[in-house]
CSV table of C-alpha atoms in Angstrom, one decimal:
chain,number,residue,atom,x,y,z
A,1,LEU,CA,-79.1,21.4,33.9
A,2,PRO,CA,-77.0,24.1,35.7
A,3,ALA,CA,-77.4,26.4,32.7
A,4,PHE,CA,-81.2,26.4,33.1
A,5,TRP,CA,-81.5,26.0,36.9
A,6,ARG,CA,-82.0,29.2,38.9
A,7,PRO,CA,-81.1,28.8,42.6
A,8,TRP,CA,-84.0,27.7,44.8
A,9,ASP,CA,-86.3,27.1,41.8
A,10,TRP,CA,-86.8,23.4,41.6
A,11,ARG,CA,-88.8,23.2,38.4
A,12,ALA,CA,-85.8,22.5,36.1
A,13,PRO,CA,-84.4,19.6,38.3
A,14,LEU,CA,-87.9,18.1,38.7
A,15,ALA,CA,-88.5,18.4,35.0
A,16,VAL,CA,-85.2,16.5,34.3
A,17,ILE,CA,-86.0,13.8,36.8
A,18,ALA,CA,-89.5,13.4,35.4
A,19,ALA,CA,-88.1,13.2,31.8
A,20,ILE,CA,-85.6,10.5,32.9
A,21,LEU,CA,-88.2,8.5,34.6
A,22,LEU,CA,-90.6,8.9,31.7
A,23,CYS,CA,-87.9,7.7,29.2
A,24,TYR,CA,-87.1,4.7,31.4
A,25,LEU,CA,-90.7,3.8,32.1
A,26,PRO,CA,-91.1,1.6,29.0
A,27,TYR,CA,-88.1,-0.5,30.1
A,28,ALA,CA,-89.2,-1.0,33.7
A,29,GLY,CA,-89.9,-4.7,33.1
A,30,ALA,CA,-86.2,-5.2,32.4
A,31,GLY,CA,-85.5,-4.9,36.1
A,32,ARG,CA,-81.9,-4.0,37.1
A,33,GLY,CA,-80.8,-4.5,33.5
A,34,VAL,CA,-82.5,-1.3,32.5
A,35,LEU,CA,-79.2,0.6,33.2
A,36,GLY,CA,-77.5,-1.7,30.7
A,37,PHE,CA,-73.8,-2.4,30.8
A,38,ALA,CA,-72.7,0.6,32.8
A,39,GLY,CA,-70.5,-1.2,35.3
A,40,GLY,CA,-69.0,-3.5,32.7
A,41,TYR,CA,-68.5,-0.5,30.4
A,42,ALA,CA,-66.5,1.4,33.0
A,43,SER,CA,-64.2,-1.6,33.5
A,44,GLU,CA,-63.9,-2.5,29.8
A,45,GLU,CA,-63.0,1.1,28.8
A,46,GLY,CA,-60.3,1.4,31.4
A,47,LEU,CA,-62.2,4.1,33.4
A,48,LEU,CA,-61.8,2.1,36.7
A,49,SER,CA,-58.1,1.4,36.3
A,50,GLY,CA,-57.4,4.9,34.9
A,51,ALA,CA,-56.0,3.6,31.6
A,52,GLY,CA,-59.0,5.0,29.7
A,53,ILE,CA,-58.7,8.5,31.3
A,54,TRP,CA,-56.0,10.5,29.5
A,55,LEU,CA,-55.0,12.7,32.5
A,56,VAL,CA,-54.7,9.6,34.8
A,57,ALA,CA,-52.7,7.8,32.1
A,58,LEU,CA,-50.4,10.9,31.8
A,59,ALA,CA,-49.9,10.8,35.6
A,60,GLN,CA,-49.2,7.1,35.6
A,61,PHE,CA,-46.7,7.6,32.7
A,62,ILE,CA,-44.9,10.2,34.9
A,63,VAL,CA,-45.1,8.7,38.4
A,64,GLY,CA,-46.0,5.0,37.7
A,65,GLU,CA,-49.1,3.2,38.6
A,66,ARG,CA,-50.5,4.3,42.0
A,67,SER,CA,-53.7,3.0,43.6
A,68,TRP,CA,-54.7,6.4,44.7
A,69,LEU,CA,-54.5,8.2,41.3
A,70,VAL,CA,-57.9,7.2,40.0
A,71,PRO,CA,-59.9,8.1,43.2
A,72,LEU,CA,-58.0,11.3,43.5
A,73,TYR,CA,-58.6,12.2,39.9
A,74,LEU,CA,-62.3,11.4,40.0
A,75,THR,CA,-62.6,13.5,43.2
A,76,LEU,CA,-60.8,16.5,41.6
A,77,ALA,CA,-62.7,16.2,38.3
A,78,ALA,CA,-66.1,15.9,40.1
A,79,GLY,CA,-65.1,18.9,42.2
A,80,VAL,CA,-64.2,21.0,39.1
A,81,MET,CA,-67.5,20.0,37.4
A,82,GLY,CA,-69.4,20.8,40.6
A,83,TRP,CA,-67.7,24.2,40.9
A,84,LEU,CA,-68.5,25.0,37.2
A,85,ALA,CA,-72.1,24.0,37.7
A,86,LEU,CA,-72.5,26.1,40.8
A,87,ARG,CA,-70.7,29.1,39.2
A,88,ILE,CA,-73.1,28.8,36.2
A,89,SER,CA,-76.2,28.3,38.3
A,90,PHE,CA,-75.6,31.4,40.5
A,91,ARG,CA,-74.5,33.7,37.6
A,92,ALA,CA,-76.4,36.9,37.6
A,93,GLU,CA,-76.3,37.6,33.8
A,94,GLN,CA,-78.6,35.3,31.9
A,95,THR,CA,-78.7,35.8,28.2
A,96,PRO,CA,-79.4,33.2,25.5
A,97,GLN,CA,-75.8,33.3,24.4
A,98,SER,CA,-74.5,32.9,28.0
A,99,LYS,CA,-76.7,29.8,28.4
A,100,VAL,CA,-75.3,28.3,25.2
A,101,ASP,CA,-71.8,29.1,26.3
A,102,ASP,CA,-72.5,27.6,29.7
A,103,ILE,CA,-73.8,24.4,28.2
A,104,ALA,CA,-70.8,24.2,25.9
A,105,LEU,CA,-68.4,24.8,28.8
A,106,LEU,CA,-69.9,22.0,30.9
A,107,LEU,CA,-70.1,19.6,28.0
A,108,THR,CA,-66.5,20.3,27.0
A,109,ALA,CA,-65.2,19.9,30.6
A,110,GLY,CA,-67.1,16.6,31.0
A,111,ILE,CA,-65.7,15.2,27.7
A,112,PHE,CA,-62.2,16.3,28.6
A,113,PHE,CA,-62.2,15.1,32.2
A,114,PHE,CA,-63.7,11.7,31.4
A,115,SER,CA,-61.6,11.3,28.3
A,116,PRO,CA,-63.8,9.3,25.9
A,117,ASN,CA,-61.9,6.7,23.9
A,118,TYR,CA,-64.0,7.3,20.8
A,119,ALA,CA,-64.3,10.3,18.5
A,120,TRP,CA,-68.1,10.1,18.3
A,121,TYR,CA,-68.4,11.3,21.9
A,122,VAL,CA,-67.0,14.6,20.7
A,123,LEU,CA,-69.8,14.9,18.2
A,124,ALA,CA,-72.0,16.4,21.0
A,125,LEU,CA,-69.8,19.5,20.7
A,126,VAL,CA,-70.4,20.0,17.0
A,127,PRO,CA,-73.6,22.0,17.3
A,128,PHE,CA,-71.8,24.5,19.5
A,129,LEU,CA,-69.4,25.3,16.6
A,130,ALA,CA,-72.2,26.9,14.7
A,131,LEU,CA,-73.3,28.8,17.8
A,132,GLY,CA,-70.1,30.6,18.4
A,133,ALA,CA,-67.8,28.1,20.1
A,134,GLY,CA,-64.2,29.2,20.5
A,135,ALA,CA,-60.9,27.7,19.5
A,136,PRO,CA,-60.7,25.0,22.3
A,137,ILE,CA,-63.9,23.3,21.0
A,138,TRP,CA,-62.8,23.6,17.4
A,139,ALA,CA,-59.5,22.0,18.4
A,140,LEU,CA,-61.2,19.2,20.4
A,141,THR,CA,-63.6,18.3,17.6
A,142,LEU,CA,-61.0,18.5,14.8
A,143,ALA,CA,-58.4,16.5,16.6
A,144,ALA,CA,-60.9,13.8,17.5
A,145,PHE,CA,-60.0,12.2,14.2
A,146,PHE,CA,-56.8,10.9,15.9
A,147,LEU,CA,-59.0,8.9,18.3
A,148,TYR,CA,-59.6,6.6,15.4
A,149,ARG,CA,-55.9,5.6,15.6
A,150,PRO,CA,-54.8,6.2,12.0
A,151,ALA,CA,-52.5,3.6,10.5
A,152,ILE,CA,-49.6,6.0,10.6
A,153,LEU,CA,-49.6,6.1,14.4
A,154,PRO,CA,-48.3,3.5,16.7
A,155,GLU,CA,-50.7,1.2,18.6
A,156,ASN,CA,-49.9,3.1,21.8
A,157,GLU,CA,-53.2,4.3,23.2
A,158,PHE,CA,-51.5,7.0,25.3
A,159,ALA,CA,-49.7,8.4,22.3
A,160,TRP,CA,-52.8,8.8,20.1
A,161,LYS,CA,-54.9,10.2,23.0
A,162,THR,CA,-52.1,12.7,23.6
A,163,ILE,CA,-52.0,13.7,20.0
A,164,ALA,CA,-55.8,14.1,20.0
A,165,THR,CA,-55.8,16.1,23.3
A,166,LEU,CA,-52.8,18.5,22.8
A,167,PRO,CA,-54.5,20.8,20.3
A,168,PHE,CA,-57.3,21.4,22.8
A,169,LEU,CA,-54.9,22.1,25.6
A,170,VAL,CA,-52.9,24.5,23.4
A,171,ALA,CA,-56.1,26.4,22.3
A,172,LEU,CA,-57.3,26.5,25.9
A,173,ALA,CA,-54.0,27.8,27.2
A,174,ALA,CA,-53.9,30.5,24.5
A,175,MET,CA,-57.5,31.5,25.3
A,176,LEU,CA,-56.8,31.8,29.0
A,177,LEU,CA,-53.6,33.7,28.4
A,178,ALA,CA,-55.4,36.1,26.1
A,179,ARG,CA,-58.2,36.6,28.7
A,180,ARG,CA,-55.6,37.3,31.3
A,181,GLN,CA,-53.7,39.8,29.2
A,182,THR,CA,-56.8,41.7,28.0
A,183,PRO,CA,-59.5,41.3,30.7
A,184,ALA,CA,-61.9,43.5,28.7
A,185,ALA,CA,-61.7,41.2,25.7
A,186,ARG,CA,-64.2,38.4,25.9
A,187,ILE,CA,-62.9,35.4,24.0
A,188,LYS,CA,-65.4,32.6,23.9
A,189,ALA,CA,-64.6,29.2,25.4
């Protein structure tokens, strides 16, 4: 939504709300169950305990389990996502390519911050590969294979998530370093 929303123009947010309501309308008779298993899913996938979020699992590996880690992480991740959304929404330059890049950036950040446990979540990034995505998205999509926990890896969830995430972090660091060293060069995210 931030890639299409122009500040103070409420047509895009209203269109999104209308589309969501229209899509859920056929299921209105289901009552509260229309939202499905959202609460149970968050618990089942370790999102509430932090075990299902790679960065929280990394912090817990380093400092041990702390009750404040998950709320702190969720606050920081939501803050970064909000900052990216506002930055994109108030951007002066609006080209078709910049909109595609903005959507890819938000989608990539969301997938990274909320660490899906399954490779098929990363499939949402694949169309952006054909639209000029940079090395970090290539790394994230190609390394998603390791989320299937190949037989050669130990059954340690933290280990296989780390192996799947490290190529993305290396590509992201290289891209940011290249941007810093040559500000005129625009390397796509």
